[in-house]
Amino acid sequence: MSDVSEFDLATQVDGDGSAQIVDGWDIGGNANGGYLLAMIARRMIEVADRPDPITITGHYLSPGRPGPVQIDASVIKAGRRFATVQATMSAGDRPILQVLGSFGDLAEMEGGMAHVDGAPPDLPPIEECRARPRTQNVPVALMNRIHVDLRPQDTGFATGSPSGTAEVAGYFSFTDDRPIDSLALLLVCDCFPPAVFNLDIAPGWVPTVEYTVHVRSRPAPGPLRCVFRSRFVQNGCLEEDSEVWDSAGTLVAQSRQLGLLPR
Amino acid sequence: MSDVSEFDLATQVDGDGSAQIVDGWDIGGNANGGYLLAMIARRMIEVADRPDPITITGHYLSPGRPGPVQIDASVIKAGRRFATVQATMSAGDRPILQVLGSFGDLAEMEGGMAHVDGAPPDLPPIEECRARPRTQNVPVALMNRIHVDLRPQDTGFATGSPSGTAEVAGYFSFTDDRPIDSLALLLVCDCFPPAVFNLDIAPGWVPTVEYTVHVRSRPAPGPLRCVFRSRFVQNGCLEEDSEVWDSAGTLVAQSRQLGLLPR
């Protein structure tokens, strides 16, 4: 075994922006959108020369398949607190992902005024969540890399008994125990089953149009507690919001994505 | 009086991308962020050749002052349903706003699967909201262009009695009765007083780092019902979420922005 984590290997980008979409980070053959965002963000962090994504938005243009990609990133503005960077991931002439993000140093931002109206989702012990059934009919290769341990009451969709509430909550960790840093949060917020799977009207699949993550703190060690909700399914689209909390009870990320319903 | 609305005049962009930040759309001398986003989106709609912003994200790089600006917009991908465009607004060498958006046709997207978990904010009749006190000590020139009629219980911050809840709700309309279309929604979601003004810890001002709007439907005629909330103030940042509902009770937009606290 290498000392380098699978996530770090799968998201590495050379100095010229060349990279590889690695097999095994996909759902039914299409690379997970959070994985792709983390890969492109790794390059953006480098060109920004700031350690943390603070707010980052990706627009998904075509599916990411295993193989070589090119990442072109450029700094729009390097300010005192943040550097703003835009980046494109493409495979040959085919654009895959267009990203805009602002990067900073979360360690320097710690403290100050605080007001928290919320709490981590209420979850049973992680062992009670790990025993859940496989979630889908398609092979989910991604699930060999990460533990997504769902709250038992949210797993009904997998056995034909959706809960009726568009909510999914559970724990996240890497199977190789890689620490979860601000970069990994970009994966975390996109790797749970869609919350709408628990509606009776659940669509078969929900491709992401746009995905934004706000990183609000560097996570303390240990599994994360995550909750995903969709409230508005209409006119061919839905939003999915997440909150991600660390083991110390701190909100570490919020995300929202706009997903597309099949016509 | 011109037949062209003040909003349309203030957001016009020439074919070469030159435009003017117009005096009177500012708060204390800085152009409103939603106004700037609407201006740049008008150009993006043109290059996208699609009528509606579906999801659009702006990163604010420096304040917009009245005067000439240049907007450069380019299509990243023109797909079947959406065209994805990136754009920059700058004043001379100074970048003001960097934007990434996907554009489509909301009329073509109407109908299909629906699930709505929410409702418009409960507001008294608009007349009871219009009589509110001036909201701030700084001159709010913007408020001569638009009606932001706040729910009386949310106006305490203006008289030194914040409600203690980071929420602000009310009606939106243009003073010249311009119809509210998908472009105007980009203004709407950024023109209410910050919800955190109603916290006891309220900061003096909250510059926007990033602002994303999802346009979910074209509004029916009439004033909009809007609600803004902030739940997490920590580590120098806060998020503000909005929901915007039309007179027919349809959710027409959701927004989220990341704001910066003074150090």
Short mmCIF file of N, CA and C in Angstrom, two decimals, chain A residues 54-62 76-77 80-82 84 86-88 95 98-102 106 108-119 164 166 199 201-203 209-210 212 214-218 229-239 241-243 245 250-252 254-258 260-263, chain B residues 54-62 76-77 80-82 84 86-88 95 98-102 106 108-119 164 166 199 201-203 209-210 212 214-218 229-239 241-243 245 250-252 254-258 260-263:
data_model
loop_
_atom_site.label_atom_id
_atom_site.label_comp_id
_atom_site.label_asym_id
_atom_site.label_seq_id
_atom_site.Cartn_x
_atom_site.Cartn_y
_atom_site.Cartn_z
N ILE A 54 -12.88 28.66 -0.10
CA ILE A 54 -13.83 29.30 0.81
C ILE A 54 -15.24 29.21 0.20
N THR A 55 -15.34 29.56 -1.06
CA THR A 55 -16.59 29.38 -1.80
C THR A 55 -16.24 29.01 -3.23
N ILE A 56 -16.84 27.94 -3.71
CA ILE A 56 -16.48 27.42 -5.03
C ILE A 56 -17.72 26.91 -5.72
N THR A 57 -17.83 27.23 -7.01
CA THR A 57 -19.00 26.87 -7.81
C THR A 57 -18.55 26.18 -9.08
N GLY A 58 -19.13 25.02 -9.36
CA GLY A 58 -18.85 24.31 -10.60
C GLY A 58 -20.10 24.17 -11.44
N HIS A 59 -19.96 24.36 -12.74
CA HIS A 59 -21.02 24.07 -13.70
C HIS A 59 -20.58 22.86 -14.52
N TYR A 60 -21.42 21.82 -14.52
CA TYR A 60 -21.07 20.53 -15.13
C TYR A 60 -21.55 20.51 -16.57
N LEU A 61 -20.61 20.32 -17.47
CA LEU A 61 -20.87 20.50 -18.89
C LEU A 61 -20.99 19.18 -19.65
N SER A 62 -20.26 18.18 -19.22
CA SER A 62 -20.40 16.84 -19.81
C SER A 62 -19.82 15.84 -18.82
N ILE A 76 -8.01 35.53 -11.18
CA ILE A 76 -8.71 36.73 -11.61
C ILE A 76 -8.27 37.92 -10.76
N LYS A 77 -8.20 37.67 -9.45
CA LYS A 77 -7.73 38.71 -8.54
C LYS A 77 -7.13 38.06 -7.30
N ARG A 80 -6.21 40.65 -0.45
CA ARG A 80 -5.58 40.48 0.85
C ARG A 80 -6.10 39.21 1.51
N ARG A 81 -7.42 39.07 1.57
CA ARG A 81 -7.98 37.90 2.23
C ARG A 81 -8.17 36.72 1.29
N PHE A 82 -8.62 36.99 0.07
CA PHE A 82 -8.98 35.92 -0.84
C PHE A 82 -8.30 36.09 -2.20
N THR A 84 -9.28 34.95 -6.13
CA THR A 84 -10.37 34.42 -6.93
C THR A 84 -9.81 33.84 -8.22
N GLN A 86 -10.53 31.22 -11.75
CA GLN A 86 -11.43 30.46 -12.61
C GLN A 86 -10.65 29.31 -13.24
N ALA A 87 -11.38 28.24 -13.54
CA ALA A 87 -10.70 27.06 -14.07
C ALA A 87 -11.65 26.25 -14.95
N THR A 88 -11.06 25.57 -15.91
CA THR A 88 -11.78 24.68 -16.82
C THR A 88 -11.13 23.31 -16.80
N PRO A 95 -15.37 20.27 -23.05
CA PRO A 95 -15.34 20.82 -21.70
C PRO A 95 -16.16 19.94 -20.76
N GLN A 98 -16.65 23.73 -15.53
CA GLN A 98 -16.18 25.11 -15.46
C GLN A 98 -16.37 25.59 -14.02
N VAL A 99 -15.35 26.19 -13.45
CA VAL A 99 -15.37 26.49 -12.01
C VAL A 99 -14.93 27.92 -11.73
N LEU A 100 -15.57 28.51 -10.72
CA LEU A 100 -15.19 29.82 -10.20
C LEU A 100 -15.10 29.69 -8.69
N GLY A 101 -13.99 30.12 -8.11
CA GLY A 101 -13.84 29.96 -6.67
C GLY A 101 -13.00 31.05 -6.05
N SER A 102 -13.24 31.29 -4.75
CA SER A 102 -12.39 32.18 -3.99
C SER A 102 -11.73 31.37 -2.88
N LEU A 106 -8.36 29.40 6.12
CA LEU A 106 -9.37 29.28 7.18
C LEU A 106 -8.75 29.44 8.56
N GLU A 108 -6.56 31.56 9.45
CA GLU A 108 -6.50 33.00 9.75
C GLU A 108 -7.88 33.60 10.02
N MET A 109 -8.93 32.89 9.61
CA MET A 109 -10.28 33.43 9.73
C MET A 109 -10.96 33.01 11.02
N GLU A 110 -10.34 32.13 11.79
CA GLU A 110 -11.00 31.57 12.98
C GLU A 110 -11.40 32.63 13.99
N GLY A 111 -12.52 32.34 14.65
CA GLY A 111 -12.96 33.17 15.76
C GLY A 111 -13.83 34.33 15.33
N GLY A 112 -13.99 35.30 16.21
CA GLY A 112 -14.82 36.48 15.93
C GLY A 112 -16.27 36.22 16.26
N MET A 113 -17.09 37.14 15.77
CA MET A 113 -18.53 37.10 15.96
C MET A 113 -19.11 35.73 15.61
N ALA A 114 -20.01 35.21 16.43
CA ALA A 114 -20.58 33.89 16.14
C ALA A 114 -22.04 33.82 16.52
N HIS A 115 -22.79 33.14 15.69
CA HIS A 115 -24.21 32.89 15.94
C HIS A 115 -24.56 31.64 15.15
N VAL A 116 -25.00 30.59 15.84
CA VAL A 116 -25.28 29.32 15.17
C VAL A 116 -26.72 28.92 15.45
N ASP A 117 -27.52 28.88 14.40
CA ASP A 117 -28.92 28.49 14.51
C ASP A 117 -29.06 27.14 13.79
N GLY A 118 -28.69 26.08 14.51
CA GLY A 118 -28.73 24.75 13.90
C GLY A 118 -27.86 23.81 14.71
N ALA A 119 -27.90 22.55 14.38
CA ALA A 119 -27.15 21.52 15.10
C ALA A 119 -26.90 20.36 14.15
N GLY A 164 -40.62 9.16 2.08
CA GLY A 164 -41.58 10.22 1.77
C GLY A 164 -41.06 11.60 2.06
N ALA A 166 -37.80 14.21 1.56
CA ALA A 166 -36.60 14.37 0.73
C ALA A 166 -35.42 14.75 1.61
N LEU A 199 -38.41 10.44 -1.97
CA LEU A 199 -39.78 10.84 -2.33
C LEU A 199 -40.42 9.75 -3.17
N ILE A 201 -42.05 10.31 -5.73
CA ILE A 201 -41.90 10.71 -7.14
C ILE A 201 -40.46 10.60 -7.62
N ALA A 202 -39.62 9.93 -6.80
CA ALA A 202 -38.19 9.92 -7.06
C ALA A 202 -37.84 9.65 -8.51
N PRO A 203 -37.05 10.53 -9.10
CA PRO A 203 -36.56 10.29 -10.47
C PRO A 203 -35.44 9.26 -10.43
N VAL A 209 -26.40 20.37 -12.55
CA VAL A 209 -26.10 21.50 -13.42
C VAL A 209 -25.03 22.36 -12.75
N GLU A 210 -25.28 22.67 -11.48
CA GLU A 210 -24.40 23.59 -10.75
C GLU A 210 -24.28 23.13 -9.32
N THR A 212 -22.38 24.40 -5.60
CA THR A 212 -21.61 25.39 -4.84
C THR A 212 -21.36 24.87 -3.43
N HIS A 214 -19.69 26.16 0.28
CA HIS A 214 -19.06 27.12 1.20
C HIS A 214 -18.34 26.32 2.27
N VAL A 215 -17.04 26.49 2.36
CA VAL A 215 -16.28 25.82 3.43
C VAL A 215 -16.21 26.79 4.60
N ARG A 216 -16.76 26.39 5.73
CA ARG A 216 -16.94 27.32 6.85
C ARG A 216 -15.95 27.08 7.98
N SER A 217 -15.25 25.94 7.96
CA SER A 217 -14.25 25.66 8.99
C SER A 217 -13.46 24.43 8.56
N ARG A 218 -12.21 24.32 9.03
CA ARG A 218 -11.48 23.07 8.78
C ARG A 218 -12.00 22.02 9.77
N ARG A 229 -30.98 17.82 1.97
CA ARG A 229 -32.43 18.03 1.83
C ARG A 229 -32.75 18.68 0.49
N SER A 230 -33.90 18.31 -0.08
CA SER A 230 -34.45 19.00 -1.25
C SER A 230 -35.85 19.45 -0.90
N ARG A 231 -36.15 20.72 -1.18
CA ARG A 231 -37.48 21.24 -0.81
C ARG A 231 -38.33 21.58 -2.03
N PHE A 232 -37.68 21.90 -3.13
CA PHE A 232 -38.46 22.39 -4.27
C PHE A 232 -38.09 21.62 -5.53
N VAL A 233 -39.00 20.78 -5.95
CA VAL A 233 -38.86 20.04 -7.20
C VAL A 233 -39.91 20.62 -8.14
N GLN A 234 -39.49 21.32 -9.17
CA GLN A 234 -40.46 21.95 -10.08
C GLN A 234 -39.77 22.38 -11.36
N ASN A 235 -40.55 22.44 -12.44
CA ASN A 235 -40.07 22.97 -13.72
C ASN A 235 -38.74 22.35 -14.15
N GLY A 236 -38.63 21.05 -13.95
CA GLY A 236 -37.46 20.34 -14.46
C GLY A 236 -36.22 20.41 -13.62
N CYS A 237 -36.29 21.10 -12.48
CA CYS A 237 -35.11 21.25 -11.63
C CYS A 237 -35.44 21.00 -10.17
N LEU A 238 -34.40 20.75 -9.41
CA LEU A 238 -34.52 20.70 -7.96
C LEU A 238 -33.22 21.22 -7.37
N GLU A 239 -33.34 21.73 -6.14
CA GLU A 239 -32.13 22.10 -5.40
C GLU A 239 -31.88 21.05 -4.35
N ASP A 241 -29.64 20.88 -0.75
CA ASP A 241 -28.81 21.61 0.22
C ASP A 241 -28.17 20.62 1.17
N SER A 242 -26.95 20.89 1.56
CA SER A 242 -26.34 20.07 2.60
C SER A 242 -25.81 20.93 3.73
N GLU A 243 -25.74 20.30 4.90
CA GLU A 243 -24.93 20.82 6.01
C GLU A 243 -23.99 19.70 6.42
N TRP A 245 -21.16 18.69 9.41
CA TRP A 245 -20.69 19.01 10.76
C TRP A 245 -19.55 18.08 11.14
N THR A 250 -18.98 21.40 15.01
CA THR A 250 -18.87 22.66 14.25
C THR A 250 -19.36 22.45 12.82
N LEU A 251 -20.14 23.40 12.32
CA LEU A 251 -20.52 23.38 10.91
C LEU A 251 -19.27 23.63 10.09
N VAL A 252 -18.92 22.70 9.21
CA VAL A 252 -17.71 22.86 8.41
C VAL A 252 -18.00 23.17 6.94
N GLN A 254 -21.42 24.07 3.94
CA GLN A 254 -22.78 24.08 3.41
C GLN A 254 -22.66 23.96 1.90
N SER A 255 -23.57 23.26 1.31
CA SER A 255 -23.56 23.22 -0.16
C SER A 255 -24.97 23.33 -0.68
N ARG A 256 -25.06 23.74 -1.92
CA ARG A 256 -26.33 23.70 -2.64
C ARG A 256 -26.03 23.30 -4.06
N GLN A 257 -26.85 22.45 -4.61
CA GLN A 257 -26.71 22.18 -6.03
C GLN A 257 -28.04 22.25 -6.74
N LEU A 258 -27.99 22.55 -8.03
CA LEU A 258 -29.17 22.55 -8.87
C LEU A 258 -29.08 21.30 -9.74
N LEU A 260 -31.03 18.40 -12.40
CA LEU A 260 -31.94 18.38 -13.54
C LEU A 260 -32.77 17.11 -13.47
N LEU A 261 -34.08 17.25 -13.66
CA LEU A 261 -34.95 16.08 -13.69
C LEU A 261 -35.01 15.53 -15.11
N PRO A 262 -35.18 14.22 -15.23
CA PRO A 262 -35.39 13.67 -16.57
C PRO A 262 -36.71 14.20 -17.13
N ARG A 263 -36.74 14.45 -18.42
CA ARG A 263 -37.98 14.95 -19.04
C ARG A 263 -38.91 13.80 -19.36
N ILE B 54 -30.58 30.60 -15.34
CA ILE B 54 -31.12 29.47 -14.57
C ILE B 54 -30.35 29.36 -13.26
N THR B 55 -29.03 29.39 -13.34
CA THR B 55 -28.20 29.43 -12.14
C THR B 55 -26.99 30.30 -12.45
N ILE B 56 -26.75 31.28 -11.58
CA ILE B 56 -25.71 32.25 -11.84
C ILE B 56 -25.00 32.59 -10.54
N THR B 57 -23.67 32.67 -10.62
CA THR B 57 -22.84 32.92 -9.45
C THR B 57 -21.89 34.07 -9.74
N GLY B 58 -21.87 35.07 -8.84
CA GLY B 58 -20.92 36.17 -8.95
C GLY B 58 -19.97 36.21 -7.77
N HIS B 59 -18.71 36.48 -8.07
CA HIS B 59 -17.72 36.74 -7.01
C HIS B 59 -17.36 38.23 -7.10
N TYR B 60 -17.51 38.93 -5.98
CA TYR B 60 -17.35 40.38 -5.94
C TYR B 60 -15.91 40.72 -5.58
N LEU B 61 -15.26 41.44 -6.47
CA LEU B 61 -13.81 41.64 -6.35
C LEU B 61 -13.45 43.03 -5.88
N SER B 62 -14.25 44.03 -6.22
CA SER B 62 -14.04 45.38 -5.70
C SER B 62 -15.34 46.15 -5.88
N ILE B 76 -18.91 29.19 -22.78
CA ILE B 76 -18.05 28.02 -22.51
C ILE B 76 -18.60 26.80 -23.25
N LYS B 77 -19.91 26.64 -23.15
CA LYS B 77 -20.57 25.54 -23.87
C LYS B 77 -22.01 25.91 -24.17
N ARG B 80 -27.90 21.68 -25.41
CA ARG B 80 -29.27 21.60 -25.88
C ARG B 80 -30.19 22.41 -24.95
N ARG B 81 -30.09 22.15 -23.64
CA ARG B 81 -30.96 22.84 -22.70
C ARG B 81 -30.38 24.16 -22.21
N PHE B 82 -29.07 24.16 -21.96
CA PHE B 82 -28.45 25.33 -21.34
C PHE B 82 -27.22 25.77 -22.12
N THR B 84 -23.67 27.76 -21.07
CA THR B 84 -22.88 28.19 -19.92
C THR B 84 -21.91 29.28 -20.36
N GLN B 86 -19.18 32.56 -19.08
CA GLN B 86 -18.44 33.27 -18.03
C GLN B 86 -18.28 34.72 -18.46
N ALA B 87 -18.19 35.60 -17.46
CA ALA B 87 -18.12 37.03 -17.77
C ALA B 87 -17.37 37.77 -16.66
N THR B 88 -16.74 38.86 -17.08
CA THR B 88 -16.02 39.74 -16.16
C THR B 88 -16.53 41.16 -16.35
N PRO B 95 -10.78 44.69 -11.76
CA PRO B 95 -11.92 43.77 -11.87
C PRO B 95 -12.93 44.05 -10.76
N GLN B 98 -16.76 38.85 -11.17
CA GLN B 98 -16.52 37.69 -12.03
C GLN B 98 -17.72 36.77 -11.92
N VAL B 99 -18.24 36.32 -13.04
CA VAL B 99 -19.52 35.60 -13.02
C VAL B 99 -19.45 34.33 -13.87
N LEU B 100 -20.14 33.31 -13.39
CA LEU B 100 -20.33 32.06 -14.13
C LEU B 100 -21.81 31.72 -14.08
N GLY B 101 -22.41 31.46 -15.22
CA GLY B 101 -23.84 31.18 -15.22
C GLY B 101 -24.26 30.24 -16.32
N SER B 102 -25.38 29.56 -16.09
CA SER B 102 -25.99 28.75 -17.14
C SER B 102 -27.36 29.32 -17.43
N LEU B 106 -36.95 29.23 -19.45
CA LEU B 106 -37.85 28.73 -18.40
C LEU B 106 -39.21 28.33 -18.96
N GLU B 108 -39.79 26.73 -21.64
CA GLU B 108 -39.68 25.34 -22.13
C GLU B 108 -39.56 24.33 -21.00
N MET B 109 -39.19 24.82 -19.80
CA MET B 109 -38.95 23.91 -18.69
C MET B 109 -40.19 23.69 -17.82
N GLU B 110 -41.26 24.43 -18.09
CA GLU B 110 -42.43 24.39 -17.21
C GLU B 110 -43.04 23.00 -17.10
N GLY B 111 -43.58 22.72 -15.90
CA GLY B 111 -44.33 21.50 -15.68
C GLY B 111 -43.47 20.34 -15.23
N GLY B 112 -44.01 19.15 -15.34
CA GLY B 112 -43.30 17.94 -14.94
C GLY B 112 -43.46 17.66 -13.46
N MET B 113 -42.61 16.74 -12.99
CA MET B 113 -42.59 16.31 -11.60
C MET B 113 -42.55 17.52 -10.65
N ALA B 114 -43.34 17.49 -9.59
CA ALA B 114 -43.34 18.61 -8.66
C ALA B 114 -43.48 18.15 -7.22
N HIS B 115 -42.77 18.81 -6.35
CA HIS B 115 -42.86 18.57 -4.91
C HIS B 115 -42.41 19.85 -4.24
N VAL B 116 -43.28 20.47 -3.46
CA VAL B 116 -42.96 21.76 -2.84
C VAL B 116 -43.11 21.64 -1.33
N ASP B 117 -42.02 21.77 -0.63
CA ASP B 117 -42.02 21.70 0.83
C ASP B 117 -41.69 23.11 1.35
N GLY B 118 -42.71 23.96 1.36
CA GLY B 118 -42.52 25.34 1.78
C GLY B 118 -43.68 26.17 1.31
N ALA B 119 -43.69 27.43 1.71
CA ALA B 119 -44.79 28.34 1.36
C ALA B 119 -44.25 29.75 1.43
N GLY B 164 -33.80 39.87 17.20
CA GLY B 164 -33.08 38.74 17.77
C GLY B 164 -33.05 37.53 16.86
N ALA B 166 -32.35 36.25 12.91
CA ALA B 166 -31.71 36.69 11.67
C ALA B 166 -32.61 36.40 10.49
N LEU B 199 -29.95 40.58 14.45
CA LEU B 199 -29.28 39.95 15.60
C LEU B 199 -28.71 41.03 16.50
N ILE B 201 -25.86 40.88 17.72
CA ILE B 201 -24.45 40.99 17.36
C ILE B 201 -24.25 41.65 16.01
N ALA B 202 -25.33 42.23 15.47
CA ALA B 202 -25.30 42.72 14.09
C ALA B 202 -24.06 43.53 13.76
N PRO B 203 -23.36 43.13 12.69
CA PRO B 203 -22.22 43.91 12.22
C PRO B 203 -22.71 45.14 11.47
N VAL B 209 -19.02 38.25 -0.69
CA VAL B 209 -17.92 37.56 -1.39
C VAL B 209 -18.48 36.87 -2.62
N GLU B 210 -19.57 36.14 -2.41
CA GLU B 210 -20.13 35.32 -3.49
C GLU B 210 -21.64 35.32 -3.37
N THR B 212 -25.11 33.54 -5.33
CA THR B 212 -25.66 32.62 -6.33
C THR B 212 -27.18 32.71 -6.33
N HIS B 214 -30.61 30.85 -8.07
CA HIS B 214 -31.29 29.86 -8.91
C HIS B 214 -32.65 30.45 -9.28
N VAL B 215 -32.88 30.64 -10.56
CA VAL B 215 -34.20 31.11 -11.00
C VAL B 215 -35.05 29.88 -11.30
N ARG B 216 -36.15 29.75 -10.58
CA ARG B 216 -36.93 28.51 -10.63
C ARG B 216 -38.22 28.63 -11.42
N SER B 217 -38.63 29.87 -11.73
CA SER B 217 -39.83 30.09 -12.54
C SER B 217 -39.88 31.57 -12.92
N ARG B 218 -40.55 31.88 -14.04
CA ARG B 218 -40.79 33.28 -14.36
C ARG B 218 -41.93 33.78 -13.48
N ARG B 229 -32.77 34.74 5.35
CA ARG B 229 -32.36 34.19 6.64
C ARG B 229 -30.86 33.92 6.66
N SER B 230 -30.26 34.12 7.83
CA SER B 230 -28.86 33.70 8.05
C SER B 230 -28.86 32.79 9.26
N ARG B 231 -28.21 31.66 9.14
CA ARG B 231 -28.20 30.70 10.27
C ARG B 231 -26.82 30.53 10.88
N PHE B 232 -25.79 30.76 10.09
CA PHE B 232 -24.45 30.45 10.60
C PHE B 232 -23.52 31.64 10.43
N VAL B 233 -23.22 32.28 11.54
CA VAL B 233 -22.25 33.38 11.55
C VAL B 233 -21.04 32.85 12.32
N GLN B 234 -19.93 32.67 11.63
CA GLN B 234 -18.74 32.11 12.29
C GLN B 234 -17.51 32.30 11.43
N ASN B 235 -16.36 32.36 12.08
CA ASN B 235 -15.08 32.42 11.37
C ASN B 235 -15.05 33.49 10.28
N GLY B 236 -15.62 34.65 10.60
CA GLY B 236 -15.51 35.78 9.69
C GLY B 236 -16.49 35.80 8.53
N CYS B 237 -17.36 34.78 8.46
CA CYS B 237 -18.30 34.70 7.33
C CYS B 237 -19.71 34.39 7.81
N LEU B 238 -20.65 34.67 6.96
CA LEU B 238 -22.03 34.24 7.18
C LEU B 238 -22.64 33.95 5.83
N GLU B 239 -23.64 33.06 5.85
CA GLU B 239 -24.42 32.84 4.63
C GLU B 239 -25.76 33.54 4.79
N ASP B 241 -29.57 33.19 2.94
CA ASP B 241 -30.40 32.45 1.99
C ASP B 241 -31.69 33.23 1.75
N SER B 242 -32.16 33.20 0.53
CA SER B 242 -33.48 33.79 0.27
C SER B 242 -34.39 32.80 -0.43
N GLU B 243 -35.68 33.03 -0.23
CA GLU B 243 -36.71 32.44 -1.08
C GLU B 243 -37.56 33.58 -1.58
N TRP B 245 -41.09 34.36 -3.78
CA TRP B 245 -42.37 33.78 -4.23
C TRP B 245 -43.17 34.82 -5.00
N THR B 250 -45.99 30.74 -6.33
CA THR B 250 -44.93 29.88 -6.88
C THR B 250 -43.56 30.38 -6.44
N LEU B 251 -42.71 29.45 -6.03
CA LEU B 251 -41.32 29.81 -5.76
C LEU B 251 -40.66 30.19 -7.08
N VAL B 252 -40.14 31.41 -7.17
CA VAL B 252 -39.53 31.85 -8.43
C VAL B 252 -38.01 31.94 -8.33
N GLN B 254 -34.40 31.11 -5.54
CA GLN B 254 -33.67 30.89 -4.30
C GLN B 254 -32.30 31.51 -4.48
N SER B 255 -31.78 32.08 -3.43
CA SER B 255 -30.41 32.58 -3.52
C SER B 255 -29.66 32.24 -2.25
N ARG B 256 -28.35 32.24 -2.37
CA ARG B 256 -27.48 32.13 -1.20
C ARG B 256 -26.29 33.03 -1.45
N GLN B 257 -25.89 33.76 -0.42
CA GLN B 257 -24.65 34.49 -0.57
C GLN B 257 -23.76 34.26 0.63
N LEU B 258 -22.45 34.40 0.39
CA LEU B 258 -21.47 34.34 1.47
C LEU B 258 -21.00 35.77 1.72
N LEU B 260 -19.00 38.68 4.32
CA LEU B 260 -17.78 38.80 5.11
C LEU B 260 -18.07 39.70 6.31
N LEU B 261 -17.63 39.27 7.49
CA LEU B 261 -17.80 40.10 8.68
C LEU B 261 -16.60 41.03 8.83
N PRO B 262 -16.83 42.20 9.38
CA PRO B 262 -15.67 43.06 9.68
C PRO B 262 -14.81 42.37 10.73
N ARG B 263 -13.50 42.54 10.61
CA ARG B 263 -12.58 41.95 11.58
C ARG B 263 -12.45 42.83 12.82
#
